[in-house]
GROMACS .gro file of C-alpha atoms in nm:
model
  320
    1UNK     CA    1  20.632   5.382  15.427
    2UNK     CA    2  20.427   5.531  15.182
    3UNK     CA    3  20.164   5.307  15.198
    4UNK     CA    4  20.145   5.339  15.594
    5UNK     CA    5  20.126   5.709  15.487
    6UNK     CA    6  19.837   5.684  15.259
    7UNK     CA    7  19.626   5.451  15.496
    8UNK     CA    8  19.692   5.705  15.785
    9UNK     CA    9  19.574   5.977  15.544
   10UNK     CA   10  19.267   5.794  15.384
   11UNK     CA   11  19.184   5.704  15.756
   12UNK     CA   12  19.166   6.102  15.867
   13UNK     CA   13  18.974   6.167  15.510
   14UNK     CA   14  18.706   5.900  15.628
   15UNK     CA   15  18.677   6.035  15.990
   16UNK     CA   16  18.660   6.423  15.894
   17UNK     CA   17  18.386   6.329  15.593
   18UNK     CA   18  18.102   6.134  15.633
   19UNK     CA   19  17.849   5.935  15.453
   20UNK     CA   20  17.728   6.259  15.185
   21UNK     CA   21  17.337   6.304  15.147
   22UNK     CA   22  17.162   6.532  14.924
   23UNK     CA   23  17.410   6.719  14.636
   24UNK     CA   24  17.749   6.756  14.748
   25UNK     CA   25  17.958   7.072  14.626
   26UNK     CA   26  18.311   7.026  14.589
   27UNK     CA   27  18.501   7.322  14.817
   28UNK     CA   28  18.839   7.386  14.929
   29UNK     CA   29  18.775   7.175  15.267
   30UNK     CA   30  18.695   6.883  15.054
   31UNK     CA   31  18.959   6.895  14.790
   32UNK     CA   32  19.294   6.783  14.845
   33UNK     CA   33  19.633   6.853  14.599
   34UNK     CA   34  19.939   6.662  14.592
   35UNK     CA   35  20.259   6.700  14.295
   36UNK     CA   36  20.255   6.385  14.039
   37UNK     CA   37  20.567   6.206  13.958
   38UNK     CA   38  20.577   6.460  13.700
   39UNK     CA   39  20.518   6.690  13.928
   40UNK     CA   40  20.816   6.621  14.133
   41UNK     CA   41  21.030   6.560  13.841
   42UNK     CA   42  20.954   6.931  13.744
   43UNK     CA   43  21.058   7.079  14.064
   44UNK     CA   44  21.362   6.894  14.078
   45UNK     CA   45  21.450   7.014  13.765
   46UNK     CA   46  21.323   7.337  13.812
   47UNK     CA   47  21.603   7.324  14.111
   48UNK     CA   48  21.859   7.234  13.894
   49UNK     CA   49  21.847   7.480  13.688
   50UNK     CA   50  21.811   7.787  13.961
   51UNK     CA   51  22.136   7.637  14.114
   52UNK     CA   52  22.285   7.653  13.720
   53UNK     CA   53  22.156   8.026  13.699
   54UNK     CA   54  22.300   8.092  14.088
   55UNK     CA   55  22.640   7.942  13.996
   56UNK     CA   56  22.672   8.073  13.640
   57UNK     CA   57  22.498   8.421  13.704
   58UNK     CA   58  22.261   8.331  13.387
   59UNK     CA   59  22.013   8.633  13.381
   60UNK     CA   60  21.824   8.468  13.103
   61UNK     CA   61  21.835   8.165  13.303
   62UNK     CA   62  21.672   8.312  13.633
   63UNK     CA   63  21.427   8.457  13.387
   64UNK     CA   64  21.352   8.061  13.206
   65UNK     CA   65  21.344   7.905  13.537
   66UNK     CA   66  21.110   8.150  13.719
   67UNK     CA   67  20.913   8.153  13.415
   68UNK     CA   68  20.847   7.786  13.394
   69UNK     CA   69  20.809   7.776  13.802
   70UNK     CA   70  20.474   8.062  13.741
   71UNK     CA   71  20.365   7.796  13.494
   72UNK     CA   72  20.385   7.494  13.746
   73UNK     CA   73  20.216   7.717  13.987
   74UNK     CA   74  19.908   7.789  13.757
   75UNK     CA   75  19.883   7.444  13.637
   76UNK     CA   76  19.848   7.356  14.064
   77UNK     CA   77  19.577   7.635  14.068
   78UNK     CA   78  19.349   7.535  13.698
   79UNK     CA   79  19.383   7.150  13.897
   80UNK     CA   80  19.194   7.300  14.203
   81UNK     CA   81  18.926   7.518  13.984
   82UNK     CA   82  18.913   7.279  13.743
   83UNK     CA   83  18.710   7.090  14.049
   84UNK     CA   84  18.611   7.382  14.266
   85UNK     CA   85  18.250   7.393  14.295
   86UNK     CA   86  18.135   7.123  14.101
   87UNK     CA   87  17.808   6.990  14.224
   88UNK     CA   88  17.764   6.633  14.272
   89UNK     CA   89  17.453   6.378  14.367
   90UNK     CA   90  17.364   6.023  14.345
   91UNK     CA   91  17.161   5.893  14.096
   92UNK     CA   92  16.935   5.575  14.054
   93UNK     CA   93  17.061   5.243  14.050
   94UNK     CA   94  16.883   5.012  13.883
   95UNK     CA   95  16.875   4.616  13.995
   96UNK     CA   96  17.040   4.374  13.812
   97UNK     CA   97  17.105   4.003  13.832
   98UNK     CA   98  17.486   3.839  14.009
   99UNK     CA   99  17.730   3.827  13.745
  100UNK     CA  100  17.634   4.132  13.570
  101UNK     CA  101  17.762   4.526  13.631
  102UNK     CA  102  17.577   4.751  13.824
  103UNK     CA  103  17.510   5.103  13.673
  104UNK     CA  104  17.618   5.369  13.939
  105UNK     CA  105  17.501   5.666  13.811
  106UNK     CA  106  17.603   6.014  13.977
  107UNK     CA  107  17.427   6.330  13.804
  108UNK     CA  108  17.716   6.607  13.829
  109UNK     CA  109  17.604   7.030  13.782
  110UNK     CA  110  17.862   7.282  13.641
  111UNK     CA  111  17.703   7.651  13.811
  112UNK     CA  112  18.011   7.829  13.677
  113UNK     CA  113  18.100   7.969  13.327
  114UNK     CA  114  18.427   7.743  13.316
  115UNK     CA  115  18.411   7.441  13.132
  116UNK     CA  116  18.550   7.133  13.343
  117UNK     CA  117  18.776   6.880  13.157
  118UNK     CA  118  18.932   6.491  13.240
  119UNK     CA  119  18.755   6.451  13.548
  120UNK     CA  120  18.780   6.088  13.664
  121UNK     CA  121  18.582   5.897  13.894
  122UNK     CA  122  18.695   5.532  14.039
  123UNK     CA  123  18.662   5.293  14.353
  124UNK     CA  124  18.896   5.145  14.549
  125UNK     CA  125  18.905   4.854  14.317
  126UNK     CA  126  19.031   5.060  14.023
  127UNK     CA  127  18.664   5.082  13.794
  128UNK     CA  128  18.654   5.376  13.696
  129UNK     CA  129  18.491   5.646  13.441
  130UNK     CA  130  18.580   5.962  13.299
  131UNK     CA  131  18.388   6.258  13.203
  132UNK     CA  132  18.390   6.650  13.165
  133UNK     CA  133  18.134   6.854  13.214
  134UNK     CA  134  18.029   7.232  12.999
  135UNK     CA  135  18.005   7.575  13.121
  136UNK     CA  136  17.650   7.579  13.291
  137UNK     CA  137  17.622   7.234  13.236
  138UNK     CA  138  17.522   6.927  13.337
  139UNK     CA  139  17.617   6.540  13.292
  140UNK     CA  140  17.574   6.194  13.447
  141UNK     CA  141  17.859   5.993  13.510
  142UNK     CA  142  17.845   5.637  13.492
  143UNK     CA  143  18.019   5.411  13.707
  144UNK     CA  144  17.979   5.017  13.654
  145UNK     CA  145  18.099   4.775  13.903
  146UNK     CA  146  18.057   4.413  13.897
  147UNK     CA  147  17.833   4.238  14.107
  148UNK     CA  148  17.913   3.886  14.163
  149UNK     CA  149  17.669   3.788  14.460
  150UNK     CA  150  17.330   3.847  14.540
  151UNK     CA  151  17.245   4.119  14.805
  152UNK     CA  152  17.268   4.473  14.832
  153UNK     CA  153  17.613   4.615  14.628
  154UNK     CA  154  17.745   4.942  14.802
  155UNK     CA  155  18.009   5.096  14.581
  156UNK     CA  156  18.205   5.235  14.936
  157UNK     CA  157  18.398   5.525  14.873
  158UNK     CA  158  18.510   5.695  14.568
  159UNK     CA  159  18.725   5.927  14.435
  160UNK     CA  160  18.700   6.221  14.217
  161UNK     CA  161  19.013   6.323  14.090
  162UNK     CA  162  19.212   6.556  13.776
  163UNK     CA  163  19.562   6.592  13.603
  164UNK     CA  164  19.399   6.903  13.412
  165UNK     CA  165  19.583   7.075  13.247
  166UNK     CA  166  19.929   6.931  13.281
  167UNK     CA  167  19.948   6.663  13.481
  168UNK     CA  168  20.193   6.834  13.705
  169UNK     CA  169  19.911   6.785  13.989
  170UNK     CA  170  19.651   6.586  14.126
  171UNK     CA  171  19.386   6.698  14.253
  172UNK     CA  172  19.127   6.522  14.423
  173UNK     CA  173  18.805   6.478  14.679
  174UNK     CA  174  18.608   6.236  14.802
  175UNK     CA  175  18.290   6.113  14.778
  176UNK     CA  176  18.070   5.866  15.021
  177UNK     CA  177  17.703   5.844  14.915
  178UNK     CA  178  17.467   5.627  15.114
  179UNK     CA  179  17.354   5.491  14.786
  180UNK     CA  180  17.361   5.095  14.694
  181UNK     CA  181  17.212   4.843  14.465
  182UNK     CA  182  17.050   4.536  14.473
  183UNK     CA  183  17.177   4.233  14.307
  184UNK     CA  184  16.917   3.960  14.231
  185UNK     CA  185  17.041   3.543  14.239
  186UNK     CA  186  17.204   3.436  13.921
  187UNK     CA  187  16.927   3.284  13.724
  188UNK     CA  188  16.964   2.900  13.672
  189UNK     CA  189  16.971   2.756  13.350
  190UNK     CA  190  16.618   2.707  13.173
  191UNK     CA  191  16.435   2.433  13.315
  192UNK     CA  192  16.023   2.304  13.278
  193UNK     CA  193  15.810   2.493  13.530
  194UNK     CA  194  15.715   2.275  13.821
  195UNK     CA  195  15.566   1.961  13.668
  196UNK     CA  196  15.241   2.070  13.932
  197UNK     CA  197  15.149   2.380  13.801
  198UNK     CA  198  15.026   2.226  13.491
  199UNK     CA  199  14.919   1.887  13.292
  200UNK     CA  200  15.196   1.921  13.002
  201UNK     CA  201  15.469   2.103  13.201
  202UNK     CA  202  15.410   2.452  13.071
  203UNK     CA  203  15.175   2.629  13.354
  204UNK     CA  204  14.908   2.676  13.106
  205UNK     CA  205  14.578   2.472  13.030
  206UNK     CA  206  14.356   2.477  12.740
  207UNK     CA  207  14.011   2.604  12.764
  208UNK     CA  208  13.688   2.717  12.548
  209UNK     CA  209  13.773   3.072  12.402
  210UNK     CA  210  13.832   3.217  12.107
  211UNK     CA  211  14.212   3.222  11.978
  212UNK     CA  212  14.270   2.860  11.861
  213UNK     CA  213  14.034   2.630  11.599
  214UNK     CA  214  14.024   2.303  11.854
  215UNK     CA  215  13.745   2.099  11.532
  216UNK     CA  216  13.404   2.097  11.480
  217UNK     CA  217  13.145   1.979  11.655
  218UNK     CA  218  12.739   1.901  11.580
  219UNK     CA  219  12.509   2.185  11.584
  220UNK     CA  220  12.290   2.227  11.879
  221UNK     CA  221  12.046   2.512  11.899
  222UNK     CA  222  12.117   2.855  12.012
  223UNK     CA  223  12.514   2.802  11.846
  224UNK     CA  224  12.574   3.134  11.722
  225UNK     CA  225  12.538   3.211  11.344
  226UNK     CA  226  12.925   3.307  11.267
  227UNK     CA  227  13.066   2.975  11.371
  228UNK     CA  228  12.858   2.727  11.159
  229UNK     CA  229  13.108   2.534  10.933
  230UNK     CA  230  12.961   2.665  10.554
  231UNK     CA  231  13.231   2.443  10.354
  232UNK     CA  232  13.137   2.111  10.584
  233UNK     CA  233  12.796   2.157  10.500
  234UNK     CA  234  12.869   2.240  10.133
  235UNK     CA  235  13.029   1.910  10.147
  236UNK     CA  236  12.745   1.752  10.296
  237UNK     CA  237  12.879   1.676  10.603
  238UNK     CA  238  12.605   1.781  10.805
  239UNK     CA  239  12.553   2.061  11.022
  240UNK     CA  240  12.860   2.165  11.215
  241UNK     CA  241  12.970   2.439  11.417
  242UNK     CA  242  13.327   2.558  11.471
  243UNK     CA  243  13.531   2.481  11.828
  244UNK     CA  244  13.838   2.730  11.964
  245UNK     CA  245  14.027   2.695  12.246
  246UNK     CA  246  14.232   2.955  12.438
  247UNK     CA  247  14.543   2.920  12.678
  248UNK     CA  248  14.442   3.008  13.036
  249UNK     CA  249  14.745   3.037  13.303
  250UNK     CA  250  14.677   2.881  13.619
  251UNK     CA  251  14.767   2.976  13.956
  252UNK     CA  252  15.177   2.833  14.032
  253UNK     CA  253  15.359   2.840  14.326
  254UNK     CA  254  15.710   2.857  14.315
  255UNK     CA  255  15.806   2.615  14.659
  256UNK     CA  256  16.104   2.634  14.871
  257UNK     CA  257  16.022   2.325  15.016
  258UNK     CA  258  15.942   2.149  14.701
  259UNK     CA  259  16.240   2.185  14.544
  260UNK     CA  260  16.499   1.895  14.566
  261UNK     CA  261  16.768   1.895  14.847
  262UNK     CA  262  17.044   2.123  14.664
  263UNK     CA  263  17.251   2.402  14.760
  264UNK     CA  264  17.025   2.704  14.909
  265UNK     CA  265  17.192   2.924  14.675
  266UNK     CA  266  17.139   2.706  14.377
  267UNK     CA  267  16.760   2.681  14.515
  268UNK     CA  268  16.765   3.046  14.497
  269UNK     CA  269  16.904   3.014  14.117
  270UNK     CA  270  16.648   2.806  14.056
  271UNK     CA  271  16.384   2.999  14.203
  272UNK     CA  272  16.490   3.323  13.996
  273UNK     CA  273  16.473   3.194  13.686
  274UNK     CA  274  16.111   3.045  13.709
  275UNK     CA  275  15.968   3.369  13.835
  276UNK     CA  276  16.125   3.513  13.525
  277UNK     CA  277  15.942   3.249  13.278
  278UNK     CA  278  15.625   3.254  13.520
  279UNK     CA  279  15.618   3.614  13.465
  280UNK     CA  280  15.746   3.599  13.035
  281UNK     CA  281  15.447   3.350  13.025
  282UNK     CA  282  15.159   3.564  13.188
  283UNK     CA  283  15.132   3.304  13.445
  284UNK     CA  284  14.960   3.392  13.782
  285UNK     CA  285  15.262   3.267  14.051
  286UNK     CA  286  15.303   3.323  14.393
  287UNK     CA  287  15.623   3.267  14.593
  288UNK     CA  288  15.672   3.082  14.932
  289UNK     CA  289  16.044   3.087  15.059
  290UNK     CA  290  16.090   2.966  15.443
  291UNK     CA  291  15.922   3.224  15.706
  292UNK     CA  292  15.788   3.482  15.371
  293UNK     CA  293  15.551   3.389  15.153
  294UNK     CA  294  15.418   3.602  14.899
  295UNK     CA  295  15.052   3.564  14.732
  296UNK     CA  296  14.975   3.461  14.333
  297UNK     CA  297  15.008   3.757  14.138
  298UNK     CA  298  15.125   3.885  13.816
  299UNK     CA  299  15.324   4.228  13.643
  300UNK     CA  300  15.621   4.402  13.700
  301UNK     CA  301  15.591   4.487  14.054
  302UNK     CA  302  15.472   4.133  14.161
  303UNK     CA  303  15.824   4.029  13.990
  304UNK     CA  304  15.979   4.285  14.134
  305UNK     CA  305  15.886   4.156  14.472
  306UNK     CA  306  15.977   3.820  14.397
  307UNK     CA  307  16.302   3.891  14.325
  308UNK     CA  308  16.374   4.123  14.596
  309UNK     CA  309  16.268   3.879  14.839
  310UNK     CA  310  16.487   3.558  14.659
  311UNK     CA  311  16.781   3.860  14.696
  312UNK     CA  312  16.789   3.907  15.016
  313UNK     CA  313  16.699   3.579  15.123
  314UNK     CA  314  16.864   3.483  15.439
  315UNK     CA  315  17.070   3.808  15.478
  316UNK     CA  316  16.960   3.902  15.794
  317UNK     CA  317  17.028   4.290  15.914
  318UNK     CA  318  17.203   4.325  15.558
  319UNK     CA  319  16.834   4.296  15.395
  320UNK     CA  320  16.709   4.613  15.607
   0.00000   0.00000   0.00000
């Protein structure tokens, strides 16, 4: 029965409020109060005891129970205020890998000279965070919720709700931002960069430069004056000059249709975490998935692109 209630109510909440843009500011048309169990507990007893004082004729008794029924009533009214007005707007979410938590972060203001306590924020799957907030003030509450597939992660609607200052009441809104975040493919296990890319498996080749001594070699002319090996001709070895080598990267394509015939989303694992060591090894890689292919490049943003596209991979509409 109850539950049939609360669906009926959460369904007229949802129609009457909307996907929120921009900063929200809590109001009397978006804040709803209900009694807790304590709440209800109190007013029975508070019940009791008027009956006790009608039967009885207990002056001292209306005076107790009339006194503690102005208390219940200001605890419902600090509940409302202690939300009243509080303005409210969603923050950045930053991308993060399946598996891991997303950061929801909503950036709440405090215009009024009140200070706002035990303010709790949670989704319909019971993560939640709590925070207050100063007089004139401002804070960011952080919500995390897990993220166990790739795609885009919309934390749906939430809930902003207080027991302050009794718990006698709760009082609550709600809150619906059009705000989501994406979720990149597990990354595989480490594994060798496509044997392709490179000779010795690690995307790299050795060329003339000037980081590592490769030997010595005989001195032609022209060979510049600071590389002519002093101690080898000390030692009457002739004339030599001084070889280094340097690590080039070379251009590697990550292939869809290269890889072996596995699970797409494994393929997708797989994919991940060789863009990550392309990129940790300052290789030049490009990407080619089926129907997107994206050029050689190199940074944060070419990454960035890489693993938005292995993310929403395949979604359809959803990737929009």
């Amino acid at each position: 029965m109850l539950a049939a209630l609360q669906q009926r109510f959460d369904t007229w909440a949802l129609r009457r409020q909307r996907y929120d843009s921009g900063t929200v500011t809590l109001n009397q048309r978006s804040i709803y109060i209900l009694p807790t169990r304590q709440g209800f507990a109190f007013g029975f007893v508070l019940v009791l005891m008027l009956l006790g004082d009608i039967n009885y004729n207990l002056s001292l008794g209306y005076v107790l129970t009339f006194l503690l029924a102005t208390m219940g009533g200001m605890s419902m009214l600090h509940a409302f205020r202690n939300m009243a007005q509080l303005q409210v707007r969603a923050g950045h979410v930053e991308p993060v890998f399946a598996g891991d938590s997303a950061r929801f972060v909503f950036h709440v203001h405090n215009a009024s000279k009140l200070q706002r306590h035990c303010i709790i924020l949670h989704d319909a799957h019971g993560h939640s965070t709590s925070f207050g907030v100063a007089a004139f003030g401002h804070t960011e509450a952080e919500l995390g919720i897990p993220a166990p597939q790739r795609g885009w992660l919309n934390p749906g609607r939430l809930t902003l709700y207080t027991h302050f200052p009794l718990g006698l009441f709760h009082a609550w809104s709600y809150l619906h931002f059009d705000v989501r975040g994406l979720v990149y493919p597990r990354p595989a296990a480490r594994l060798p960069l496509p044997a392709a890319s490179a000779d010795d498996g690690s995307g790299k080749q050795a060329v003339a430069g000037d980081e590592d001594f490769a030997g010595l070699r005989g001195y032609v002319a022209g060979d510049a004056l600071q590389r002519i090996a002093w101690k080898a001709l000390a030692r009457e070895q002739g004339l030599q000059v001084k070889q280094f080598n340097a690590q080039q990267g070379r251009e590697l394509w990550l292939d869809w249709s290269q890889l072996p015939a596995i699970a797409d989303e494994r393929k997708l694992e797989l994919l991940t975490r060789w863009v990550l060591d392309a990129e940790g090894q300052g290789l030049r890689y490009g990407l080619s998935l089926p129907g997107i292919e994206l050029p050689p490049g190199h940074g944060p943003s070419h990454r960035t692109e890489c693993l938005r596209a292995l993310a929403l991979f395949g979604l359809g509409e959803a990737a929009a």
